[in-house]
Amino acid sequence: MTFAFTLPTTSPVNFTTSFASSSAPSLPSATTTRRALLRDTLKRYKRLTTAEQYNNLPSLLSSISEYLPYLYTVDAYITSQDIAPLAEFETEWRAVLSRRTVSTELPRIRRKGLDYEICFATATLAYVHALRARSFLATAIQAPPPTDSNATNTSVHLINQAKDQILTAASIFLYLQNRSTTRERGGSQPAPADTTTSIYNALWSLCMASATLLAVLKDDPYPSIVALQHDKNSREWMYKAPTVPTKVRSLLLARLCMYSADMAGRAAAGVAATPGSGAELKSYCDDMAKTAKAKACRFLGVDAEAQGKVGEAIGWVSAGKEVLGMVVGGDGDKGKLGRGLDILKKAREEKKMEKVPMEALLGPDAGRLEEAMVLNELERRWRKINDSVNFHTVPSTSSLLTTLPTGRPMFPENQIWTPPKLSSSELLQLQTQSPNGGELDWAGADDSGDDIIAQPESSMPPGGFPRSQSTGYY
């Protein structure tokens, strides 16, 4: 339920050749050192296997959190004219959201101006928070079946941590969106897609959609992960269904899902409107919008079935399948029920998602296949009941889709991240140190090997919902 961002790498930069400060002489040198440490951490991260990358996220978060206060202090000193420019500042980052120029590697783009450095470094912090959200969610999904309230609370706590991480990422993207509309960037070359206002707005919308779905996940009576956590030949979970929510609660969950669908749709439109943006992010946003809307249909179907309206319940799950693109041509119900799901499974197999360890098994479709499996099983069960007992008329999907409720936000949309600055004691130390200040000379660090990537035990496609082959339940 969170996009699997690729973290960028960057070339060495020496702030002392571009900036000098009389009030804090060692600030450029200290900033150079912290940036070099971050650069080295990013390079090491890229060479790790998938499982090792998850374990390395706290270290990476620490490195970037140490660098950003220095970077933003330099920016503030330039604004207040406490730093004098010596030469034009240039920096180079790998654009991870831009369209690939070749099939094997993302482009590396050099631009002038400190704002370019700030945008990439700060966005990297948001990417790390999003990846940590995926890590927490994966841990919650892998947990064994809860045997008591403590086990259940542990899983809920992990999902809450994932939600908090993705909300932090959303606040960072909102800050970058606001900053990009008020700051002029140096140089005459166009900005890469990664640093445009439209892409920041899209990423903020996507994070809000993800956070809302994570909140729904805690209360979802038919979690889509069940379909793959249980034995693929077993349908026992469908006959021992979780407690059905009340009508009011079902409507609330449906409205939250519709909000998520709306935000994901906005994100997809924003990515599509950004020149030079990659296709993977756009595809993921589209999949999340479909998944969230299909979930809303499922909640309304579950509520209808609880009220004895089996025909309407079948109509809602059929509408959800139609939203997911599952309803395809065929002879009778068999074609509609089976072939659409087979198409989604085949698409997953083509992306080499089968037999992948849990640490790397993060689907690229925002849980679309899992939701399709749940809808398919619910429809099978309810049609069997309706055909043998109730004989209710099934309304058309088109008539039901027009009655979907409006979306309802769950989290504030104006939470903006505050850039960190050095403390008074840290500034005082920089003011009393010599320009080198005993810092190591990282500016001339070797730039070779940035593109060397260790062969992981499996690929990690972007985005989606973790899957497990265990029988665990979050």
Short mmCIF file of C-alpha atoms in Angstrom, two decimals:
data_model
loop_
_atom_site.label_atom_id
_atom_site.label_comp_id
_atom_site.label_asym_id
_atom_site.label_seq_id
_atom_site.Cartn_x
_atom_site.Cartn_y
_atom_site.Cartn_z
CA MET A 1 0.00 0.00 0.00
CA THR A 2 3.02 2.25 -0.28
CA PHE A 3 5.11 2.84 -3.37
CA ALA A 4 8.57 1.24 -3.38
CA PHE A 5 10.69 4.28 -4.09
CA THR A 6 14.16 3.81 -5.52
CA LEU A 7 16.65 5.88 -3.54
CA PRO A 8 18.91 8.19 -5.56
CA THR A 9 22.68 8.38 -5.51
CA THR A 10 24.70 11.55 -5.95
CA SER A 11 28.15 12.80 -6.91
CA PRO A 12 30.62 14.46 -4.48
CA VAL A 13 30.15 18.16 -3.69
CA ASN A 14 32.46 20.57 -1.87
CA PHE A 15 30.59 23.45 -0.25
CA THR A 16 33.85 25.26 0.62
CA THR A 17 34.54 26.00 -3.05
CA SER A 18 31.15 27.70 -3.46
CA PHE A 19 30.47 29.36 -0.09
CA ALA A 20 32.37 31.22 2.63
CA SER A 21 31.01 32.47 5.92
CA SER A 22 32.60 35.03 8.22
CA SER A 23 30.14 34.37 11.06
CA ALA A 24 30.44 30.56 10.92
CA PRO A 25 33.71 29.79 9.10
CA SER A 26 33.50 26.01 9.43
CA LEU A 27 29.87 25.68 8.29
CA PRO A 28 30.66 24.93 4.60
CA SER A 29 33.29 22.36 5.59
CA ALA A 30 31.02 20.67 8.14
CA THR A 31 28.18 20.57 5.61
CA THR A 32 30.51 18.94 3.07
CA THR A 33 31.40 16.23 5.57
CA ARG A 34 27.80 15.41 6.48
CA ARG A 35 26.79 15.29 2.84
CA ALA A 36 29.65 12.94 2.01
CA LEU A 37 28.57 10.62 4.79
CA LEU A 38 25.04 10.60 3.37
CA ARG A 39 26.35 9.98 -0.13
CA ASP A 40 28.41 7.05 1.09
CA THR A 41 25.40 5.61 2.94
CA LEU A 42 23.26 5.85 -0.21
CA LYS A 43 25.93 4.07 -2.25
CA ARG A 44 26.20 1.28 0.31
CA TYR A 45 22.43 0.96 0.46
CA LYS A 46 22.21 0.51 -3.29
CA ARG A 47 24.67 -2.39 -3.17
CA LEU A 48 22.74 -4.31 -0.49
CA THR A 49 20.31 -7.11 -1.08
CA THR A 50 16.62 -6.41 -0.59
CA ALA A 51 16.47 -7.86 2.91
CA GLU A 52 19.60 -5.95 3.93
CA GLN A 53 18.16 -2.72 2.57
CA TYR A 54 15.19 -2.98 4.95
CA ASN A 55 17.54 -3.42 7.89
CA ASN A 56 19.66 -0.49 6.72
CA LEU A 57 16.81 2.05 6.62
CA PRO A 58 17.32 3.35 10.21
CA SER A 59 21.00 4.03 9.49
CA LEU A 60 20.09 5.81 6.27
CA LEU A 61 17.46 7.88 8.07
CA SER A 62 20.06 8.88 10.66
CA SER A 63 22.56 9.98 7.99
CA ILE A 64 20.12 12.18 6.12
CA SER A 65 18.72 13.61 9.37
CA GLU A 66 22.23 14.67 10.34
CA TYR A 67 22.90 16.32 6.97
CA LEU A 68 19.69 18.31 6.49
CA PRO A 69 20.15 20.72 9.46
CA TYR A 70 23.49 21.80 7.99
CA LEU A 71 22.03 22.14 4.49
CA TYR A 72 19.09 24.24 5.64
CA THR A 73 21.35 26.38 7.82
CA VAL A 74 23.50 27.14 4.77
CA ASP A 75 20.32 28.07 2.90
CA ALA A 76 19.22 30.36 5.75
CA TYR A 77 22.66 31.98 5.92
CA ILE A 78 22.53 32.70 2.18
CA THR A 79 19.15 34.36 2.63
CA SER A 80 20.45 36.48 5.52
CA GLN A 81 23.70 37.19 3.62
CA ASP A 82 25.83 35.59 6.34
CA ILE A 83 27.36 33.43 3.61
CA ALA A 84 29.09 34.89 0.58
CA PRO A 85 29.05 32.94 -2.69
CA LEU A 86 32.50 32.17 -4.11
CA ALA A 87 31.44 30.21 -7.18
CA GLU A 88 28.23 28.87 -8.63
CA PHE A 89 27.07 25.78 -6.77
CA GLU A 90 26.41 22.66 -8.85
CA THR A 91 25.19 19.26 -7.79
CA GLU A 92 24.27 16.00 -9.48
CA TRP A 93 21.61 13.49 -8.43
CA ARG A 94 20.13 10.41 -10.02
CA ALA A 95 16.53 11.20 -11.02
CA VAL A 96 14.59 8.20 -9.76
CA LEU A 97 11.12 9.35 -10.85
CA SER A 98 12.06 10.58 -14.31
CA ARG A 99 11.61 8.61 -17.48
CA ARG A 100 14.41 6.16 -18.16
CA THR A 101 16.72 7.17 -20.98
CA VAL A 102 17.98 3.60 -21.31
CA SER A 103 16.47 0.32 -20.21
CA THR A 104 18.94 -0.43 -17.43
CA GLU A 105 19.57 2.77 -15.50
CA LEU A 106 17.89 5.97 -14.40
CA PRO A 107 19.37 9.27 -15.61
CA ARG A 108 21.86 11.30 -13.61
CA ILE A 109 21.15 15.01 -13.89
CA ARG A 110 23.40 17.94 -12.95
CA ARG A 111 21.91 21.34 -12.19
CA LYS A 112 23.05 24.63 -10.70
CA GLY A 113 21.79 26.19 -7.49
CA LEU A 114 21.48 25.12 -3.87
CA ASP A 115 17.72 24.65 -4.22
CA TYR A 116 18.29 21.64 -6.48
CA GLU A 117 20.36 20.03 -3.71
CA ILE A 118 17.71 20.83 -1.11
CA CYS A 119 14.90 19.37 -3.19
CA PHE A 120 16.64 16.06 -3.85
CA ALA A 121 18.03 15.63 -0.34
CA THR A 122 14.69 16.44 1.30
CA ALA A 123 12.74 14.21 -1.10
CA THR A 124 15.15 11.39 -0.26
CA LEU A 125 14.12 11.77 3.39
CA ALA A 126 10.48 11.35 2.34
CA TYR A 127 11.35 8.28 0.26
CA VAL A 128 13.05 6.70 3.29
CA HIS A 129 9.99 7.32 5.46
CA ALA A 130 7.79 5.68 2.81
CA LEU A 131 10.12 2.67 2.65
CA ARG A 132 10.05 2.37 6.44
CA ALA A 133 6.25 2.31 6.24
CA ARG A 134 6.52 -0.69 3.91
CA SER A 135 8.91 -2.34 6.34
CA PHE A 136 6.52 -1.92 9.28
CA LEU A 137 3.61 -3.20 7.21
CA ALA A 138 5.57 -6.23 6.06
CA THR A 139 6.44 -7.06 9.67
CA ALA A 140 2.78 -6.79 10.66
CA ILE A 141 1.72 -9.06 7.81
CA GLN A 142 4.37 -11.66 8.67
CA ALA A 143 3.25 -11.88 12.28
CA PRO A 144 1.83 -15.27 13.32
CA PRO A 145 -1.91 -15.64 13.85
CA PRO A 146 -2.95 -13.66 16.94
CA THR A 147 -3.77 -15.92 19.91
CA ASP A 148 -4.58 -13.14 22.34
CA SER A 149 -5.23 -9.42 22.51
CA ASN A 150 -1.52 -8.65 22.92
CA ALA A 151 -0.66 -10.22 19.56
CA THR A 152 -3.47 -8.30 17.91
CA ASN A 153 -2.33 -5.06 19.50
CA THR A 154 1.21 -5.66 18.24
CA SER A 155 0.03 -5.89 14.64
CA VAL A 156 -2.17 -2.83 15.02
CA HIS A 157 0.78 -0.96 16.53
CA LEU A 158 2.97 -1.86 13.53
CA ILE A 159 0.29 -0.72 11.08
CA ASN A 160 -0.02 2.54 13.04
CA GLN A 161 3.74 3.01 12.74
CA ALA A 162 3.50 2.46 9.00
CA LYS A 163 0.69 5.01 8.81
CA ASP A 164 2.72 7.57 10.79
CA GLN A 165 5.72 7.09 8.51
CA ILE A 166 3.67 7.64 5.36
CA LEU A 167 2.02 10.73 6.87
CA THR A 168 5.48 12.12 7.61
CA ALA A 169 6.42 11.55 3.97
CA ALA A 170 3.22 13.34 2.93
CA SER A 171 4.10 16.38 5.08
CA ILE A 172 7.57 16.52 3.48
CA PHE A 173 6.16 16.40 -0.04
CA LEU A 174 3.68 19.15 0.88
CA TYR A 175 6.58 21.30 2.12
CA LEU A 176 8.49 20.71 -1.12
CA GLN A 177 5.38 21.54 -3.13
CA ASN A 178 4.99 24.88 -1.34
CA ARG A 179 8.70 25.62 -1.57
CA SER A 180 8.82 24.91 -5.30
CA THR A 181 6.11 27.50 -5.94
CA THR A 182 7.93 30.25 -4.05
CA ARG A 183 11.61 29.67 -4.87
CA GLU A 184 13.38 30.36 -8.12
CA ARG A 185 15.97 27.83 -9.17
CA GLY A 186 19.24 28.71 -10.75
CA GLY A 187 20.17 27.80 -14.29
CA SER A 188 18.30 27.95 -17.56
CA GLN A 189 17.78 24.19 -17.97
CA PRO A 190 14.37 22.76 -17.16
CA ALA A 191 13.99 20.98 -13.85
CA PRO A 192 13.79 17.17 -13.94
CA ALA A 193 10.44 15.58 -13.20
CA ASP A 194 11.63 14.66 -9.68
CA THR A 195 11.76 18.30 -8.58
CA THR A 196 8.61 19.74 -10.15
CA THR A 197 5.64 21.13 -8.28
CA SER A 198 3.27 18.73 -10.04
CA ILE A 199 5.22 15.65 -8.98
CA TYR A 200 5.39 16.83 -5.34
CA ASN A 201 1.63 17.39 -5.36
CA ALA A 202 1.13 13.94 -6.87
CA LEU A 203 3.35 12.30 -4.25
CA TRP A 204 1.55 14.12 -1.44
CA SER A 205 -1.80 12.90 -2.80
CA LEU A 206 -0.48 9.36 -3.13
CA CYS A 207 0.82 9.35 0.46
CA MET A 208 -2.52 10.61 1.78
CA ALA A 209 -4.26 7.84 -0.17
CA SER A 210 -1.86 5.25 1.24
CA ALA A 211 -2.24 6.47 4.83
CA THR A 212 -6.02 6.31 4.56
CA LEU A 213 -5.95 2.75 3.24
CA LEU A 214 -3.61 1.75 6.07
CA ALA A 215 -6.11 3.16 8.54
CA VAL A 216 -8.88 1.17 6.87
CA LEU A 217 -6.75 -1.98 6.95
CA LYS A 218 -6.96 -2.15 10.74
CA ASP A 219 -10.76 -2.37 10.61
CA ASP A 220 -11.21 -4.26 7.36
CA PRO A 221 -13.38 -7.32 8.13
CA TYR A 222 -12.16 -9.04 4.94
CA PRO A 223 -8.46 -8.15 4.70
CA SER A 224 -7.26 -8.78 1.18
CA ILE A 225 -4.04 -10.29 2.47
CA VAL A 226 -6.03 -13.30 3.74
CA ALA A 227 -6.38 -14.55 0.17
CA LEU A 228 -2.67 -15.25 -0.13
CA GLN A 229 -1.80 -15.87 3.51
CA HIS A 230 -4.00 -18.96 3.57
CA ASP A 231 -3.46 -22.04 1.50
CA LYS A 232 -4.48 -21.26 -2.05
CA ASN A 233 -6.67 -24.38 -2.17
CA SER A 234 -8.46 -23.58 1.07
CA ARG A 235 -11.61 -21.49 1.28
CA GLU A 236 -12.25 -22.05 4.98
CA TRP A 237 -11.66 -18.39 5.76
CA MET A 238 -14.64 -17.47 3.60
CA TYR A 239 -16.91 -19.71 5.67
CA LYS A 240 -15.55 -18.41 8.95
CA ALA A 241 -15.90 -14.79 7.94
CA PRO A 242 -14.91 -12.00 10.35
CA THR A 243 -17.55 -9.98 12.12
CA VAL A 244 -19.46 -7.80 9.68
CA PRO A 245 -19.45 -4.10 10.55
CA THR A 246 -22.61 -2.18 11.25
CA LYS A 247 -24.26 -0.14 8.51
CA VAL A 248 -22.82 3.14 9.76
CA ARG A 249 -19.31 1.72 10.02
CA SER A 250 -19.50 0.12 6.58
CA LEU A 251 -20.50 3.45 5.08
CA LEU A 252 -17.63 5.18 6.91
CA LEU A 253 -15.07 2.66 5.64
CA ALA A 254 -16.49 2.97 2.13
CA ARG A 255 -16.19 6.76 2.27
CA LEU A 256 -12.60 6.52 3.47
CA CYS A 257 -11.82 4.20 0.57
CA MET A 258 -13.46 6.62 -1.86
CA TYR A 259 -11.30 9.43 -0.50
CA SER A 260 -8.25 7.24 -1.06
CA ALA A 261 -9.42 6.49 -4.60
CA ASP A 262 -9.91 10.20 -5.30
CA MET A 263 -6.45 11.10 -3.98
CA ALA A 264 -4.78 8.29 -5.91
CA GLY A 265 -6.59 9.46 -9.03
CA ARG A 266 -5.29 12.99 -8.45
CA ALA A 267 -1.80 11.56 -8.06
CA ALA A 268 -2.08 9.67 -11.35
CA ALA A 269 -3.25 12.83 -13.13
CA GLY A 270 -0.37 14.82 -11.61
CA VAL A 271 2.22 12.29 -12.73
CA ALA A 272 0.72 12.16 -16.21
CA ALA A 273 0.87 15.96 -16.43
CA THR A 274 4.56 16.06 -15.47
CA PRO A 275 6.83 16.08 -18.54
CA GLY A 276 9.52 13.42 -18.37
CA SER A 277 7.97 11.41 -15.53
CA GLY A 278 8.32 7.64 -15.45
CA ALA A 279 5.53 5.19 -16.19
CA GLU A 280 5.89 3.02 -13.06
CA LEU A 281 4.61 5.67 -10.66
CA LYS A 282 1.65 6.51 -12.91
CA SER A 283 0.72 2.84 -13.18
CA TYR A 284 0.91 2.39 -9.41
CA CYS A 285 -1.32 5.42 -8.77
CA ASP A 286 -3.89 4.07 -11.23
CA ASP A 287 -3.83 0.68 -9.53
CA MET A 288 -4.29 2.20 -6.09
CA ALA A 289 -7.27 4.26 -7.27
CA LYS A 290 -8.91 1.11 -8.64
CA THR A 291 -8.11 -0.94 -5.54
CA ALA A 292 -9.51 1.69 -3.17
CA LYS A 293 -12.70 2.12 -5.19
CA ALA A 294 -13.18 -1.66 -5.35
CA LYS A 295 -12.76 -1.85 -1.56
CA ALA A 296 -15.53 0.73 -1.19
CA CYS A 297 -17.78 -1.47 -3.33
CA ARG A 298 -16.89 -4.47 -1.18
CA PHE A 299 -17.78 -2.71 2.07
CA LEU A 300 -21.15 -1.73 0.67
CA GLY A 301 -21.67 -5.31 -0.53
CA VAL A 302 -20.78 -6.76 2.87
CA ASP A 303 -23.28 -4.41 4.50
CA ALA A 304 -25.99 -5.33 1.99
CA GLU A 305 -25.43 -9.04 2.61
CA ALA A 306 -25.65 -8.49 6.38
CA GLN A 307 -29.10 -6.96 5.82
CA GLY A 308 -30.23 -9.95 3.78
CA LYS A 309 -29.92 -8.18 0.41
CA VAL A 310 -27.85 -10.88 -1.24
CA GLY A 311 -28.71 -9.75 -4.77
CA GLU A 312 -27.48 -6.22 -4.04
CA ALA A 313 -24.38 -7.63 -2.36
CA ILE A 314 -23.56 -9.61 -5.52
CA GLY A 315 -24.09 -6.46 -7.56
CA TRP A 316 -21.61 -4.55 -5.40
CA VAL A 317 -18.84 -7.13 -5.63
CA SER A 318 -19.46 -7.38 -9.38
CA ALA A 319 -19.10 -3.59 -9.54
CA GLY A 320 -15.83 -3.86 -7.63
CA LYS A 321 -14.57 -6.47 -10.07
CA GLU A 322 -15.56 -4.23 -12.94
CA VAL A 323 -13.59 -1.36 -11.39
CA LEU A 324 -10.54 -3.63 -11.13
CA GLY A 325 -10.90 -4.64 -14.77
CA MET A 326 -11.76 -8.25 -13.94
CA VAL A 327 -15.01 -8.53 -15.87
CA VAL A 328 -14.11 -9.87 -19.30
CA GLY A 329 -16.03 -11.50 -22.10
CA GLY A 330 -16.93 -15.17 -21.78
CA ASP A 331 -19.72 -17.69 -21.79
CA GLY A 332 -21.92 -17.15 -18.77
CA ASP A 333 -20.74 -16.47 -15.27
CA LYS A 334 -17.68 -18.69 -15.64
CA GLY A 335 -16.06 -16.28 -18.01
CA LYS A 336 -16.77 -13.29 -15.78
CA LEU A 337 -15.77 -15.01 -12.56
CA GLY A 338 -12.61 -16.80 -13.57
CA ARG A 339 -10.96 -15.29 -16.61
CA GLY A 340 -10.58 -11.77 -15.24
CA LEU A 341 -8.75 -13.07 -12.19
CA ASP A 342 -6.59 -15.31 -14.36
CA ILE A 343 -5.55 -12.27 -16.38
CA LEU A 344 -4.42 -10.44 -13.23
CA LYS A 345 -2.54 -13.50 -12.00
CA LYS A 346 -0.82 -13.87 -15.37
CA ALA A 347 0.23 -10.23 -15.27
CA ARG A 348 1.73 -10.83 -11.82
CA GLU A 349 3.61 -13.88 -13.03
CA GLU A 350 4.99 -11.95 -15.99
CA LYS A 351 6.50 -9.52 -13.51
CA LYS A 352 8.27 -12.44 -11.81
CA MET A 353 6.35 -12.12 -8.58
CA GLU A 354 6.01 -15.86 -7.91
CA LYS A 355 8.15 -17.71 -5.35
CA VAL A 356 9.82 -14.58 -4.03
CA PRO A 357 10.89 -14.36 -0.36
CA MET A 358 8.72 -12.22 1.88
CA GLU A 359 11.41 -9.59 2.31
CA ALA A 360 11.29 -8.83 -1.40
CA LEU A 361 7.66 -9.72 -2.17
CA LEU A 362 6.09 -6.30 -2.55
CA GLY A 363 3.56 -6.22 -5.32
CA PRO A 364 3.57 -3.49 -7.95
CA ASP A 365 -0.22 -3.17 -8.14
CA ALA A 366 -1.21 -1.60 -4.77
CA GLY A 367 -3.04 -4.73 -3.64
CA ARG A 368 -5.16 -4.95 -6.78
CA LEU A 369 -4.76 -8.71 -7.19
CA GLU A 370 -5.48 -9.39 -3.52
CA GLU A 371 -8.68 -7.34 -3.64
CA ALA A 372 -9.67 -9.16 -6.82
CA MET A 373 -9.27 -12.52 -5.08
CA VAL A 374 -11.45 -11.45 -2.17
CA LEU A 375 -14.16 -10.10 -4.47
CA ASN A 376 -14.05 -13.26 -6.55
CA GLU A 377 -14.52 -15.52 -3.53
CA LEU A 378 -17.30 -13.38 -2.08
CA GLU A 379 -19.16 -13.46 -5.37
CA ARG A 380 -18.80 -17.23 -5.66
CA ARG A 381 -20.16 -17.71 -2.16
CA TRP A 382 -23.04 -15.26 -2.47
CA ARG A 383 -24.11 -16.47 -5.92
CA LYS A 384 -24.26 -20.02 -4.60
CA ILE A 385 -26.53 -18.88 -1.76
CA ASN A 386 -28.67 -16.72 -4.04
CA ASP A 387 -29.07 -19.39 -6.72
CA SER A 388 -30.16 -22.04 -4.21
CA VAL A 389 -32.03 -20.12 -1.48
CA ASN A 390 -32.86 -16.45 -2.06
CA PHE A 391 -33.28 -15.91 -5.82
CA HIS A 392 -32.85 -12.14 -5.43
CA THR A 393 -32.48 -9.96 -8.50
CA VAL A 394 -28.93 -8.67 -9.02
CA PRO A 395 -28.92 -4.95 -9.90
CA SER A 396 -26.74 -3.69 -12.69
CA THR A 397 -23.26 -2.51 -11.80
CA SER A 398 -23.77 0.77 -13.62
CA SER A 399 -26.72 1.69 -11.43
CA LEU A 400 -24.79 0.84 -8.26
CA LEU A 401 -21.62 2.72 -9.21
CA THR A 402 -23.60 5.93 -9.58
CA THR A 403 -24.64 5.65 -5.92
CA LEU A 404 -21.12 5.37 -4.47
CA PRO A 405 -20.71 7.78 -1.52
CA THR A 406 -18.38 10.76 -1.58
CA GLY A 407 -14.95 10.46 -0.05
CA ARG A 408 -14.22 11.47 3.52
CA PRO A 409 -10.73 12.51 4.67
CA MET A 410 -9.38 10.97 7.85
CA PHE A 411 -6.21 13.02 8.36
CA PRO A 412 -5.54 16.78 8.20
CA GLU A 413 -4.41 17.88 4.77
CA ASN A 414 -2.39 20.89 5.92
CA GLN A 415 0.32 19.20 7.98
CA ILE A 416 3.59 20.64 6.62
CA TRP A 417 7.02 19.40 7.55
CA THR A 418 9.32 21.92 9.26
CA PRO A 419 12.92 21.98 7.95
CA PRO A 420 15.50 21.27 10.66
CA LYS A 421 18.14 23.86 11.60
CA LEU A 422 21.29 23.69 13.67
CA SER A 423 20.87 24.52 17.35
CA SER A 424 22.41 27.57 18.98
CA SER A 425 25.14 25.48 20.60
CA GLU A 426 26.01 23.83 17.29
CA LEU A 427 26.18 27.22 15.57
CA LEU A 428 28.36 28.58 18.35
CA GLN A 429 30.79 25.72 17.84
CA LEU A 430 30.91 26.37 14.11
CA GLN A 431 31.54 30.06 14.75
CA THR A 432 34.60 29.32 16.89
CA GLN A 433 36.15 26.63 14.69
CA SER A 434 38.59 27.20 11.87
CA PRO A 435 37.27 26.75 8.31
CA ASN A 436 38.42 23.11 8.24
CA GLY A 437 37.39 22.56 11.85
CA GLY A 438 39.11 19.21 11.99
CA GLU A 439 36.58 17.79 9.57
CA LEU A 440 37.70 15.10 7.17
CA ASP A 441 38.13 16.05 3.52
CA TRP A 442 35.28 14.22 1.83
CA ALA A 443 35.03 16.52 -1.16
CA GLY A 444 37.47 14.56 -3.24
CA ALA A 445 35.93 11.21 -2.44
CA ASP A 446 36.01 8.60 -5.14
CA ASP A 447 32.92 8.76 -7.32
CA SER A 448 33.44 5.35 -8.86
CA GLY A 449 31.16 2.44 -8.19
CA ASP A 450 27.93 4.42 -7.86
CA ASP A 451 26.26 2.20 -10.40
CA ILE A 452 27.47 -1.10 -8.96
CA ILE A 453 24.49 -2.94 -7.55
CA ALA A 454 24.70 -6.22 -5.68
CA GLN A 455 22.59 -8.93 -7.22
CA PRO A 456 19.73 -9.32 -4.72
CA GLU A 457 18.01 -12.56 -3.99
CA SER A 458 15.06 -11.18 -5.97
CA SER A 459 13.84 -8.07 -7.72
CA MET A 460 11.79 -5.46 -5.86
CA PRO A 461 9.15 -3.98 -8.12
CA PRO A 462 7.64 -0.69 -7.05
CA GLY A 463 4.67 -0.36 -4.76
CA GLY A 464 1.97 -2.63 -3.60
CA PHE A 465 0.94 -4.84 -0.76
CA PRO A 466 3.24 -7.37 0.95
CA ARG A 467 2.36 -10.99 0.54
CA SER A 468 3.20 -13.95 2.70
CA GLN A 469 3.10 -17.68 2.12
CA SER A 470 2.55 -18.31 5.83
CA THR A 471 -0.83 -18.70 7.45
CA GLY A 472 -0.28 -15.61 9.57
CA TYR A 473 -2.85 -12.90 9.98
CA TYR A 474 -2.02 -9.35 10.94
#
